[in-house]
Amino acid sequence: MGNVFARHVGKGWLALVFAFLYAPLLFMIVFSFNSTRQDAVFTGFSLRWYQALLDDSKIVNGFFVSLKVALATGVLSAVLGTLAAFVLVRYRRFWGRTLFSGMVNAPLVMPEVIIGLSLLLLMVGAQNVFGWPQRGMLTITLGHTLMGMAYAMVVVQSRLLEMDRRIEEAAMDLGARPHQVFFLVTLPNIAQAVLAAFLLSFTLSFDDVVISEFLSGPGVNTLPQVIFGYARRGINPTIYAAATILIVVVTTVIVSYAVWVARATRRREREMAAALKG
């Protein structure tokens, strides 16, 4: 009896947690189709705010800035994070390893305000001395890459730790050079983790507003910055429409990636089973 009661309490608590997390999103999606600016009364179905979204040049420009920055950040973070993870996993002892590991992991525990402020001081100092870089898309990308690389490294590192080293050793025994082993053996085996690192870094960059506030320049604002600026001035259903589109796109990408990973895993398991039988 006690176990049954505990299970029901656990399920009820879990349902309350999910309701707390997702009810606001559902509320926002519903009111993005509201015919008026009312935020508490649904007065009728309308697509006027989606039309207003397309006509809003600030949001449209902010979206493309965020997309470009997030794509560049995702690629750079995945590459640098993969290299950092490979060094930390495959080379256990080298001079400065502890310092290197601490520096790579520092952005994971450092407040974004501190990171943004320190990067701002660095960029301003470099601009005063060298005249470069100008605050804008480049500086935002560099700041986001600093954050994304740390998360990407953790994702790829976990996959490298699980990977069977005997595969790489067999390739070297057959005459493969170290760089050939990395590109032909190691990289294909960690490809899913690298893709996951890219998606995570892309999402973190697209969503970031703190570092972007410190590193953005005149006329260069990301979509979260634009939305945050609108939200400070009051209710604007155009923001609801933009957020709804983002939710739909992100959900589609996540579900597609999950389906792809599941299919790839099942295919690899079938190939391994067939190889063992053969």
JSON list of C-alpha atoms in Angstrom, two decimals, residues 34 67 86 93 134 165 199 204-205 213 237-238 246 271 273:
[
{"chain": "A", "resi": 34, "resn": "ASN", "atom": "CA", "xyz": [-4.55, 36.40, -30.02]},
{"chain": "A", "resi": 67, "resn": "LEU", "atom": "CA", "xyz": [21.87, 32.73, -36.74]},
{"chain": "A", "resi": 86, "resn": "PHE", "atom": "CA", "xyz": [41.18, 14.58, -27.37]},
{"chain": "A", "resi": 93, "resn": "ARG", "atom": "CA", "xyz": [50.58, 13.47, -18.76]},
{"chain": "A", "resi": 134, "resn": "GLN", "atom": "CA", "xyz": [35.64, 46.43, -33.48]},
{"chain": "A", "resi": 165, "resn": "ARG", "atom": "CA", "xyz": [41.09, 2.22, -27.59]},
{"chain": "A", "resi": 199, "resn": "LEU", "atom": "CA", "xyz": [23.95, 21.63, -31.44]},
{"chain": "A", "resi": 204, "resn": "LEU", "atom": "CA", "xyz": [23.69, 28.33, -26.09]},
{"chain": "A", "resi": 205, "resn": "SER", "atom": "CA", "xyz": [24.92, 30.99, -28.51]},
{"chain": "A", "resi": 213, "resn": "GLU", "atom": "CA", "xyz": [25.11, 42.74, -24.19]},
{"chain": "A", "resi": 237, "resn": "PRO", "atom": "CA", "xyz": [2.67, 39.90, -28.74]},
{"chain": "A", "resi": 238, "resn": "THR", "atom": "CA", "xyz": [5.22, 40.01, -31.55]},
{"chain": "A", "resi": 246, "resn": "LEU", "atom": "CA", "xyz": [11.82, 29.32, -32.12]},
{"chain": "A", "resi": 271, "resn": "GLU", "atom": "CA", "xyz": [26.18, -4.52, -37.91]},
{"chain": "A", "resi": 273, "resn": "ALA", "atom": "CA", "xyz": [25.72, -8.58, -34.31]}
]
